[in-house]
Amino acid sequence: MPYLGGEEALRELRRALSNPHVQADRLRYRAAVLRVIRLMAQGADVSGLFPEMVKASAAPDVVQKKLVSLYVRAQAPQQPQLALLAVNTLRKDCAHPSPAVRGLALRSMCGLRMPGIQEYLRQPLLNGLRDKASYVRRAAVLGCAKLLKLQGDCEVDGELVNELYSLLRDQDPIVVVNCLRALEEILKKEGGVVINKPIAHHLLNRMADLDQWGQSEVLTFLLRYKPRSEEELFDILNLLDGYLKSSSSSVVMAATKLFLVLAREYPHVQTDVLVRVKGPLLSACTSESRELCFTALCHVRQILRSLPGHFSSHYKKFFCSYSEPHYIKCQKMEVLCELVNDENVQQVLEELKGYCTDVSAELAQGAIFAIGNIARTYTEQCVGILTELLGLQQEHITSAVVQAFRDLVWLCPQCTDAVCQALPSCEDAIQDSEGKQALVWLLGTHGEKVPNAPYVLEDFVENVKSEVSPAVKMELLTALVRLFLSRPAECQDMLGRLLYYCIEEEMDMAVRDRGLFYYRLLQSGVEEVKRVLCSPKSDPSLGLLEDQTERSVNSWASDFNTLAAVYGRERWALITAYQPAEPSYARSPCPDSGNRDTESLIPEGNKEVLKAHPDTGSLTLIPDVYLTAEEFEKTWLSLDVSCHLSLPWCGAVQPDAIQTALHIVHIQTIAMSRAGVQPWKAYLSAQDEAGCLFLTELLLEAVDSEMQVSVKQSEAKPEALEAFVSALRTVMGAVAGLVS
């Protein structure tokens, strides 16, 4: 048997496809074509069979035409000249008596990613939009959107747009929805499809004919229409009332958002809608689909911003199941914190207490922090539970409890005595830096109420040389100076030893500077130290700031039923700020000689996405443009540094997070040090749509220091450089925020 995908196998397939006896037998001919598709799917190079496969597309067998269509669409970018042979056959099929063949031909032609194909597409698409068969019209409408992608930045075809607007009144509901999506893509730069009064009323009357996907789409497009009178507004709301009870979650959410947006001037209507949507949201929160459950929980939290306690009577729906993933359990605990009231506080705390001993340390700490949040309202009950948890002597539990105590004491000073009584003997179980910082802060701020506070801090001072966290050392300095003011006899000696170490032996400059500051402050007198350090030990007003007043529904109505509710408005804005550049297959002029050196660094497969544009103030980076390490090094050494800046950085470097964030904005990683290596380095490359290369070096000498950034540019373009640096600064700032 010939080797799979080898030359012998290809020769055998070529003989079979060219054999008149095989061509005369429909099943044998189809089987030969199917073998080619199978080899292509397995990664074999079957491009040499292109002429035979194009000839096979002329057969009357519809199944065989579909198979050949898959082959031609996959091979056309590599064989653009031979693909023209297929175009002629497909144009003939566009006039075939069978609607299935006509629709397949249109879909196949629009799927050919090759230069110049758009000039062969226009007339078949116009004919398809006027075809009697709805299947052909569906394919033609979607083909118009694909034609725009192929044309790139060419002028929008007005005749096609008019045809699509007229098809909004087509009898086939799928054609109507496809027209809306196609017009949205084609008119994106003009703001999208225009929904005026006749179109809006027509779409409302056709809602009953649409499937659930179509209803969701139409409800989303109706957000653009503003009723001209109160009577018209309530007529529309009455028409949409039934969709709040739909069996489809997507339809219910889309209808809810439309209600909230249209009724922005009628808060009582918005409240009534949110009450009615409670049932579908609760059903989604208990759905077997984890994605649907998580999204519903995010929307529940969004509603609770305006209607606190809206789901309080159904609080048990938000109890965690053992089989649920971590991210859903965390969301449910956040919701439970907002649903607590006098009637259910005992049950909610008992449930959260059970989570505190979960095998997942992260989930257990999340439950402890949730109890700490509830403690701001129900202090006595929560402090009792947290104190009881300290008796377990588990490292991650003790650390989380001490952190919860620190925040609680700051916001609720009335619980200070109870917290101070619980602190002794918990220092041995804390190993992580966050827990140590919380414990040291408590001992320094309220050390006069903890009998053994100086001796606990003395243990920290004795082990300061082995402490790796600069933040713990700085917290220890502050705490010991504060405690010295209230208990000087017990703290004087150890404070002197700590200051000597920090000033003379410590390598971290931030710790050394903090030590020098306190040393000079102490030299100025005790009264001056008290004036600087004796600030309030608590601030209950911060709790009022965190428990913000009820927000109006209009403040988040536009984010409802979008990913902004899942990611958060700020992160979603960052994600959507950098849209990937779309490849264009329109014919473009040859590049000038000044750009040849730069283009030679780009792999051939990526050159087709480059287009010459005049310099503008904005910057669009091209995705999937890679340099080899040798090309990067050669170019880097030949260029001068165009920009050098320092970015603040706190915590350890997470290479995976940085690489993922950079990839989102199309900045590629050439080389990057492993996590924990000092100094840490990374080399990056990016290219804008005008062909200008940006080569970047990131250098972090030590943890919790500034990251040095050097950028080199292949062409002197100050505006493009400024835009690139701004994008890089934004990404690194976002990653630094996640790390810290």
mmCIF file of C-alpha atoms in Angstrom, residues 128-414:
data_model
loop_
_atom_site.group_PDB
_atom_site.id
_atom_site.type_symbol
_atom_site.label_atom_id
_atom_site.label_comp_id
_atom_site.label_asym_id
_atom_site.label_seq_id
_atom_site.Cartn_x
_atom_site.Cartn_y
_atom_site.Cartn_z
ATOM 1 C CA GLY A 128 -28.199 35.887 -5.602
ATOM 2 C CA LEU A 129 -29.852 38.698 -3.629
ATOM 3 C CA ARG A 130 -32.682 38.660 -6.192
ATOM 4 C CA ASP A 131 -32.950 34.876 -6.383
ATOM 5 C CA LYS A 132 -36.335 33.239 -5.804
ATOM 6 C CA ALA A 133 -34.897 30.596 -3.442
ATOM 7 C CA SER A 134 -34.454 31.714 0.167
ATOM 8 C CA TYR A 135 -31.384 29.491 0.627
ATOM 9 C CA VAL A 136 -29.580 31.339 -2.154
ATOM 10 C CA ARG A 137 -30.578 34.723 -0.732
ATOM 11 C CA ARG A 138 -29.224 33.711 2.684
ATOM 12 C CA ALA A 139 -25.875 32.766 1.164
ATOM 13 C CA ALA A 140 -25.768 35.929 -0.949
ATOM 14 C CA VAL A 141 -26.452 38.208 2.025
ATOM 15 C CA LEU A 142 -23.609 36.706 4.037
ATOM 16 C CA GLY A 143 -21.447 36.825 0.917
ATOM 17 C CA CYS A 144 -21.848 40.611 0.799
ATOM 18 C CA ALA A 145 -20.239 40.889 4.233
ATOM 19 C CA LYS A 146 -17.412 38.601 3.122
ATOM 20 C CA LEU A 147 -16.924 40.728 0.003
ATOM 21 C CA LEU A 148 -16.294 43.751 2.218
ATOM 22 C CA LYS A 149 -13.569 41.842 4.083
ATOM 23 C CA LEU A 150 -11.934 40.944 0.786
ATOM 24 C CA GLN A 151 -12.068 44.531 -0.481
ATOM 25 C CA GLY A 152 -10.377 46.015 2.581
ATOM 26 C CA ASP A 153 -10.729 49.818 2.743
ATOM 27 C CA CYS A 154 -12.317 50.197 -0.682
ATOM 28 C CA GLU A 155 -15.469 52.300 -1.025
ATOM 29 C CA VAL A 156 -18.702 50.619 0.040
ATOM 30 C CA ASP A 157 -20.856 49.476 -2.884
ATOM 31 C CA GLY A 158 -24.048 51.543 -2.668
ATOM 32 C CA GLU A 159 -26.067 49.205 -4.878
ATOM 33 C CA LEU A 160 -25.348 46.229 -2.632
ATOM 34 C CA VAL A 161 -26.278 48.265 0.463
ATOM 35 C CA ASN A 162 -29.614 49.293 -1.094
ATOM 36 C CA GLU A 163 -30.363 45.684 -2.006
ATOM 37 C CA LEU A 164 -29.644 44.589 1.555
ATOM 38 C CA TYR A 165 -31.901 47.281 3.032
ATOM 39 C CA SER A 166 -34.711 46.189 0.707
ATOM 40 C CA LEU A 167 -34.234 42.576 1.828
ATOM 41 C CA LEU A 168 -35.039 43.574 5.409
ATOM 42 C CA ARG A 169 -38.655 43.022 4.299
ATOM 43 C CA ASP A 170 -37.910 39.572 2.871
ATOM 44 C CA GLN A 171 -40.394 36.802 3.605
ATOM 45 C CA ASP A 172 -37.697 34.519 4.994
ATOM 46 C CA PRO A 173 -36.874 35.480 8.620
ATOM 47 C CA ILE A 174 -33.302 34.154 8.392
ATOM 48 C CA VAL A 175 -32.642 36.429 5.412
ATOM 49 C CA VAL A 176 -33.841 39.396 7.499
ATOM 50 C CA VAL A 177 -31.478 38.629 10.364
ATOM 51 C CA ASN A 178 -28.586 37.943 7.987
ATOM 52 C CA CYS A 179 -29.211 41.321 6.344
ATOM 53 C CA LEU A 180 -28.943 43.077 9.699
ATOM 54 C CA ARG A 181 -25.620 41.398 10.477
ATOM 55 C CA ALA A 182 -24.250 42.028 6.965
ATOM 56 C CA LEU A 183 -25.236 45.702 7.006
ATOM 57 C CA GLU A 184 -23.680 46.062 10.456
ATOM 58 C CA GLU A 185 -20.354 44.760 9.109
ATOM 59 C CA ILE A 186 -20.460 46.729 5.857
ATOM 60 C CA LEU A 187 -21.457 50.034 7.471
ATOM 61 C CA LYS A 188 -19.255 49.646 10.563
ATOM 62 C CA LYS A 189 -17.278 52.832 9.834
ATOM 63 C CA GLU A 190 -20.511 54.782 9.351
ATOM 64 C CA GLY A 191 -21.856 53.622 12.702
ATOM 65 C CA GLY A 192 -23.603 50.446 11.613
ATOM 66 C CA VAL A 193 -27.077 49.750 10.284
ATOM 67 C CA VAL A 194 -29.624 52.554 10.706
ATOM 68 C CA ILE A 195 -32.832 51.577 12.510
ATOM 69 C CA ASN A 196 -35.556 54.117 11.706
ATOM 70 C CA LYS A 197 -39.239 53.980 12.627
ATOM 71 C CA PRO A 198 -40.483 51.890 9.634
ATOM 72 C CA ILE A 199 -37.651 49.367 10.030
ATOM 73 C CA ALA A 200 -38.123 49.167 13.815
ATOM 74 C CA HIS A 201 -41.877 48.562 13.556
ATOM 75 C CA HIS A 202 -41.367 46.002 10.785
ATOM 76 C CA LEU A 203 -38.810 44.092 12.873
ATOM 77 C CA LEU A 204 -41.132 44.158 15.900
ATOM 78 C CA ASN A 205 -43.955 42.690 13.842
ATOM 79 C CA ARG A 206 -41.666 39.951 12.485
ATOM 80 C CA MET A 207 -40.359 38.886 15.903
ATOM 81 C CA ALA A 208 -42.793 35.984 16.183
ATOM 82 C CA ASP A 209 -41.451 34.457 12.941
ATOM 83 C CA LEU A 210 -37.826 34.451 14.091
ATOM 84 C CA ASP A 211 -35.999 31.682 15.887
ATOM 85 C CA GLN A 212 -34.390 32.355 19.286
ATOM 86 C CA TRP A 213 -31.062 33.392 17.757
ATOM 87 C CA GLY A 214 -32.818 35.814 15.414
ATOM 88 C CA GLN A 215 -34.926 37.268 18.222
ATOM 89 C CA SER A 216 -31.813 37.964 20.294
ATOM 90 C CA GLU A 217 -30.158 39.690 17.329
ATOM 91 C CA VAL A 218 -33.188 41.835 16.488
ATOM 92 C CA LEU A 219 -33.669 42.872 20.122
ATOM 93 C CA THR A 220 -30.042 43.997 20.192
ATOM 94 C CA PHE A 221 -30.451 46.091 17.031
ATOM 95 C CA LEU A 222 -33.647 47.682 18.378
ATOM 96 C CA LEU A 223 -31.546 49.328 21.088
ATOM 97 C CA ARG A 224 -30.613 51.915 18.455
ATOM 98 C CA TYR A 225 -34.170 53.094 17.986
ATOM 99 C CA LYS A 226 -35.584 55.836 20.186
ATOM 100 C CA PRO A 227 -39.404 56.069 20.279
ATOM 101 C CA ARG A 228 -40.709 59.502 19.433
ATOM 102 C CA SER A 229 -43.533 59.573 21.961
ATOM 103 C CA GLU A 230 -44.517 58.020 25.260
ATOM 104 C CA GLU A 231 -47.421 56.244 23.575
ATOM 105 C CA GLU A 232 -45.120 54.627 21.022
ATOM 106 C CA LEU A 233 -42.695 53.646 23.789
ATOM 107 C CA PHE A 234 -45.318 51.763 25.783
ATOM 108 C CA ASP A 235 -46.716 50.164 22.621
ATOM 109 C CA ILE A 236 -43.253 48.733 21.941
ATOM 110 C CA LEU A 237 -42.865 47.564 25.535
ATOM 111 C CA ASN A 238 -46.254 45.848 25.380
ATOM 112 C CA LEU A 239 -45.208 44.023 22.213
ATOM 113 C CA LEU A 240 -42.003 42.837 23.864
ATOM 114 C CA ASP A 241 -43.627 41.854 27.153
ATOM 115 C CA GLY A 242 -43.978 38.189 26.195
ATOM 116 C CA TYR A 243 -40.251 37.801 25.471
ATOM 117 C CA LEU A 244 -39.431 38.291 29.155
ATOM 118 C CA LYS A 245 -40.927 34.804 29.622
ATOM 119 C CA SER A 246 -39.056 33.136 26.766
ATOM 120 C CA SER A 247 -37.488 29.714 27.316
ATOM 121 C CA SER A 248 -34.229 31.065 25.888
ATOM 122 C CA SER A 249 -31.938 32.861 28.333
ATOM 123 C CA SER A 250 -30.425 34.958 25.540
ATOM 124 C CA VAL A 251 -33.847 36.254 24.454
ATOM 125 C CA VAL A 252 -34.835 37.076 28.046
ATOM 126 C CA MET A 253 -31.593 38.982 28.652
ATOM 127 C CA ALA A 254 -31.824 40.873 25.362
ATOM 128 C CA ALA A 255 -35.454 41.817 26.034
ATOM 129 C CA THR A 256 -34.571 42.916 29.579
ATOM 130 C CA LYS A 257 -31.807 45.182 28.337
ATOM 131 C CA LEU A 258 -34.126 46.718 25.737
ATOM 132 C CA PHE A 259 -36.708 47.409 28.467
ATOM 133 C CA LEU A 260 -34.086 48.994 30.731
ATOM 134 C CA VAL A 261 -32.712 51.230 27.962
ATOM 135 C CA LEU A 262 -36.059 52.325 26.519
ATOM 136 C CA ALA A 263 -37.537 53.003 29.967
ATOM 137 C CA ARG A 264 -34.573 55.032 31.217
ATOM 138 C CA GLU A 265 -36.926 57.857 32.223
ATOM 139 C CA TYR A 266 -39.319 55.523 34.032
ATOM 140 C CA PRO A 267 -37.535 53.965 37.059
ATOM 141 C CA HIS A 268 -40.666 52.161 38.239
ATOM 142 C CA VAL A 269 -40.854 50.332 34.903
ATOM 143 C CA GLN A 270 -37.198 49.325 35.193
ATOM 144 C CA THR A 271 -37.764 48.000 38.720
ATOM 145 C CA ASP A 272 -40.793 46.025 37.604
ATOM 146 C CA VAL A 273 -38.800 44.436 34.770
ATOM 147 C CA LEU A 274 -35.982 43.431 37.116
ATOM 148 C CA VAL A 275 -38.523 41.826 39.446
ATOM 149 C CA ARG A 276 -39.979 39.829 36.567
ATOM 150 C CA VAL A 277 -36.585 38.688 35.313
ATOM 151 C CA LYS A 278 -35.675 37.304 38.747
ATOM 152 C CA GLY A 279 -37.033 33.832 37.926
ATOM 153 C CA PRO A 280 -35.107 33.320 34.644
ATOM 154 C CA LEU A 281 -31.896 34.588 36.282
ATOM 155 C CA LEU A 282 -32.256 32.202 39.215
ATOM 156 C CA SER A 283 -32.829 29.337 36.787
ATOM 157 C CA ALA A 284 -29.677 30.310 34.893
ATOM 158 C CA CYS A 285 -27.704 30.457 38.159
ATOM 159 C CA THR A 286 -28.501 26.780 38.742
ATOM 160 C CA SER A 287 -27.914 25.757 35.124
ATOM 161 C CA GLU A 288 -25.712 22.780 34.287
ATOM 162 C CA SER A 289 -23.852 25.026 31.854
ATOM 163 C CA ARG A 290 -21.008 26.558 33.853
ATOM 164 C CA GLU A 291 -20.568 29.426 31.432
ATOM 165 C CA LEU A 292 -24.268 30.348 31.629
ATOM 166 C CA CYS A 293 -24.221 30.028 35.425
ATOM 167 C CA PHE A 294 -21.180 32.305 35.800
ATOM 168 C CA THR A 295 -22.625 34.938 33.453
ATOM 169 C CA ALA A 296 -25.957 34.913 35.282
ATOM 170 C CA LEU A 297 -24.176 35.383 38.625
ATOM 171 C CA CYS A 298 -22.301 38.391 37.226
ATOM 172 C CA HIS A 299 -25.617 39.922 36.149
ATOM 173 C CA VAL A 300 -27.161 39.199 39.560
ATOM 174 C CA ARG A 301 -24.357 41.184 41.182
ATOM 175 C CA GLN A 302 -24.994 43.966 38.669
ATOM 176 C CA ILE A 303 -28.683 44.129 39.627
ATOM 177 C CA LEU A 304 -27.857 44.117 43.346
ATOM 178 C CA ARG A 305 -26.034 47.430 42.866
ATOM 179 C CA SER A 306 -29.402 49.096 42.319
ATOM 180 C CA LEU A 307 -31.718 46.727 44.237
ATOM 181 C CA PRO A 308 -29.885 45.528 47.367
ATOM 182 C CA GLY A 309 -31.476 42.415 48.781
ATOM 183 C CA HIS A 310 -33.421 41.804 45.564
ATOM 184 C CA PHE A 311 -32.677 38.076 45.768
ATOM 185 C CA SER A 312 -32.563 37.796 49.577
ATOM 186 C CA SER A 313 -35.541 35.460 49.796
ATOM 187 C CA HIS A 314 -33.746 33.047 47.452
ATOM 188 C CA TYR A 315 -30.358 33.119 49.191
ATOM 189 C CA LYS A 316 -30.157 29.316 49.321
ATOM 190 C CA LYS A 317 -29.984 29.269 45.513
ATOM 191 C CA PHE A 318 -26.484 30.714 45.894
ATOM 192 C CA PHE A 319 -25.119 28.028 48.200
ATOM 193 C CA CYS A 320 -22.160 26.274 46.576
ATOM 194 C CA SER A 321 -22.252 22.705 45.310
ATOM 195 C CA TYR A 322 -19.197 20.494 45.768
ATOM 196 C CA SER A 323 -18.962 19.822 42.018
ATOM 197 C CA GLU A 324 -18.933 23.475 40.956
ATOM 198 C CA PRO A 325 -15.670 25.022 39.731
ATOM 199 C CA HIS A 326 -13.785 27.533 41.833
ATOM 200 C CA TYR A 327 -14.769 30.636 39.858
ATOM 201 C CA ILE A 328 -18.497 29.949 40.282
ATOM 202 C CA LYS A 329 -18.098 29.334 44.020
ATOM 203 C CA CYS A 330 -16.287 32.658 44.392
ATOM 204 C CA GLN A 331 -19.075 34.500 42.577
ATOM 205 C CA LYS A 332 -21.714 32.841 44.745
ATOM 206 C CA MET A 333 -19.889 33.843 47.926
ATOM 207 C CA GLU A 334 -19.752 37.445 46.691
ATOM 208 C CA VAL A 335 -23.502 37.350 46.085
ATOM 209 C CA LEU A 336 -24.168 35.837 49.528
ATOM 210 C CA CYS A 337 -22.300 38.727 51.166
ATOM 211 C CA GLU A 338 -24.721 41.153 49.525
ATOM 212 C CA LEU A 339 -27.847 39.162 50.442
ATOM 213 C CA VAL A 340 -27.225 38.909 54.193
ATOM 214 C CA ASN A 341 -29.965 40.301 56.442
ATOM 215 C CA ASP A 342 -31.245 39.773 59.988
ATOM 216 C CA GLU A 343 -33.340 36.784 58.957
ATOM 217 C CA ASN A 344 -30.708 34.742 57.114
ATOM 218 C CA VAL A 345 -27.403 35.845 58.640
ATOM 219 C CA GLN A 346 -27.071 32.733 60.810
ATOM 220 C CA GLN A 347 -27.659 30.328 57.903
ATOM 221 C CA VAL A 348 -25.319 32.226 55.565
ATOM 222 C CA LEU A 349 -22.516 32.301 58.136
ATOM 223 C CA GLU A 350 -22.880 28.581 58.839
ATOM 224 C CA GLU A 351 -22.630 27.896 55.104
ATOM 225 C CA LEU A 352 -19.552 30.086 54.697
ATOM 226 C CA LYS A 353 -17.984 28.523 57.778
ATOM 227 C CA GLY A 354 -18.199 25.152 56.057
ATOM 228 C CA TYR A 355 -16.309 26.517 53.041
ATOM 229 C CA CYS A 356 -13.478 27.732 55.303
ATOM 230 C CA THR A 357 -12.218 24.173 55.727
ATOM 231 C CA ASP A 358 -12.406 23.305 52.036
ATOM 232 C CA VAL A 359 -9.491 21.359 50.534
ATOM 233 C CA SER A 360 -8.873 24.307 48.206
ATOM 234 C CA ALA A 361 -6.814 26.855 50.134
ATOM 235 C CA GLU A 362 -7.869 29.618 47.744
ATOM 236 C CA LEU A 363 -11.574 28.883 48.231
ATOM 237 C CA ALA A 364 -11.150 28.621 52.021
ATOM 238 C CA GLN A 365 -9.461 32.025 52.149
ATOM 239 C CA GLY A 366 -12.187 33.500 49.936
ATOM 240 C CA ALA A 367 -14.828 32.253 52.398
ATOM 241 C CA ILE A 368 -12.921 33.791 55.318
ATOM 242 C CA PHE A 369 -12.705 37.142 53.533
ATOM 243 C CA ALA A 370 -16.448 36.903 52.839
ATOM 244 C CA ILE A 371 -17.113 36.421 56.565
ATOM 245 C CA GLY A 372 -14.848 39.410 57.193
ATOM 246 C CA ASN A 373 -16.996 41.535 54.865
ATOM 247 C CA ILE A 374 -20.191 40.456 56.638
ATOM 248 C CA ALA A 375 -18.506 41.296 59.968
ATOM 249 C CA ARG A 376 -18.793 44.997 59.175
ATOM 250 C CA THR A 377 -22.527 44.648 59.855
ATOM 251 C CA TYR A 378 -22.735 41.601 62.139
ATOM 252 C CA THR A 379 -19.491 42.032 64.044
ATOM 253 C CA GLU A 380 -19.956 39.885 67.139
ATOM 254 C CA GLN A 381 -21.117 36.740 65.320
ATOM 255 C CA CYS A 382 -18.413 36.935 62.654
ATOM 256 C CA VAL A 383 -15.546 37.656 65.076
ATOM 257 C CA GLY A 384 -16.579 34.581 67.049
ATOM 258 C CA ILE A 385 -16.421 32.401 63.936
ATOM 259 C CA LEU A 386 -13.065 33.833 62.849
ATOM 260 C CA THR A 387 -11.596 33.338 66.319
ATOM 261 C CA GLU A 388 -12.800 29.758 66.298
ATOM 262 C CA LEU A 389 -11.050 29.187 62.956
ATOM 263 C CA LEU A 390 -7.720 30.287 64.476
ATOM 264 C CA GLY A 391 -7.864 27.210 66.667
ATOM 265 C CA LEU A 392 -7.433 24.977 63.622
ATOM 266 C CA GLN A 393 -3.780 26.108 63.350
ATOM 267 C CA GLN A 394 -3.834 25.825 59.548
ATOM 268 C CA GLU A 395 -1.380 28.139 57.797
ATOM 269 C CA HIS A 396 -3.652 29.437 55.021
ATOM 270 C CA ILE A 397 -6.659 29.754 57.381
ATOM 271 C CA THR A 398 -4.724 31.660 60.056
ATOM 272 C CA SER A 399 -3.232 33.999 57.450
ATOM 273 C CA ALA A 400 -6.638 34.824 55.965
ATOM 274 C CA VAL A 401 -8.227 35.331 59.393
ATOM 275 C CA VAL A 402 -5.496 37.773 60.462
ATOM 276 C CA GLN A 403 -5.917 39.713 57.206
ATOM 277 C CA ALA A 404 -9.681 39.847 57.803
ATOM 278 C CA PHE A 405 -9.034 41.066 61.362
ATOM 279 C CA ARG A 406 -6.762 43.833 60.092
ATOM 280 C CA ASP A 407 -9.428 45.195 57.713
ATOM 281 C CA LEU A 408 -12.160 44.763 60.305
ATOM 282 C CA VAL A 409 -10.293 46.663 63.040
ATOM 283 C CA TRP A 410 -9.697 49.541 60.666
ATOM 284 C CA LEU A 411 -13.378 49.827 59.742
ATOM 285 C CA CYS A 412 -15.022 48.684 63.008
ATOM 286 C CA PRO A 413 -13.013 49.919 66.030
ATOM 287 C CA GLN A 414 -15.557 48.458 68.465
#
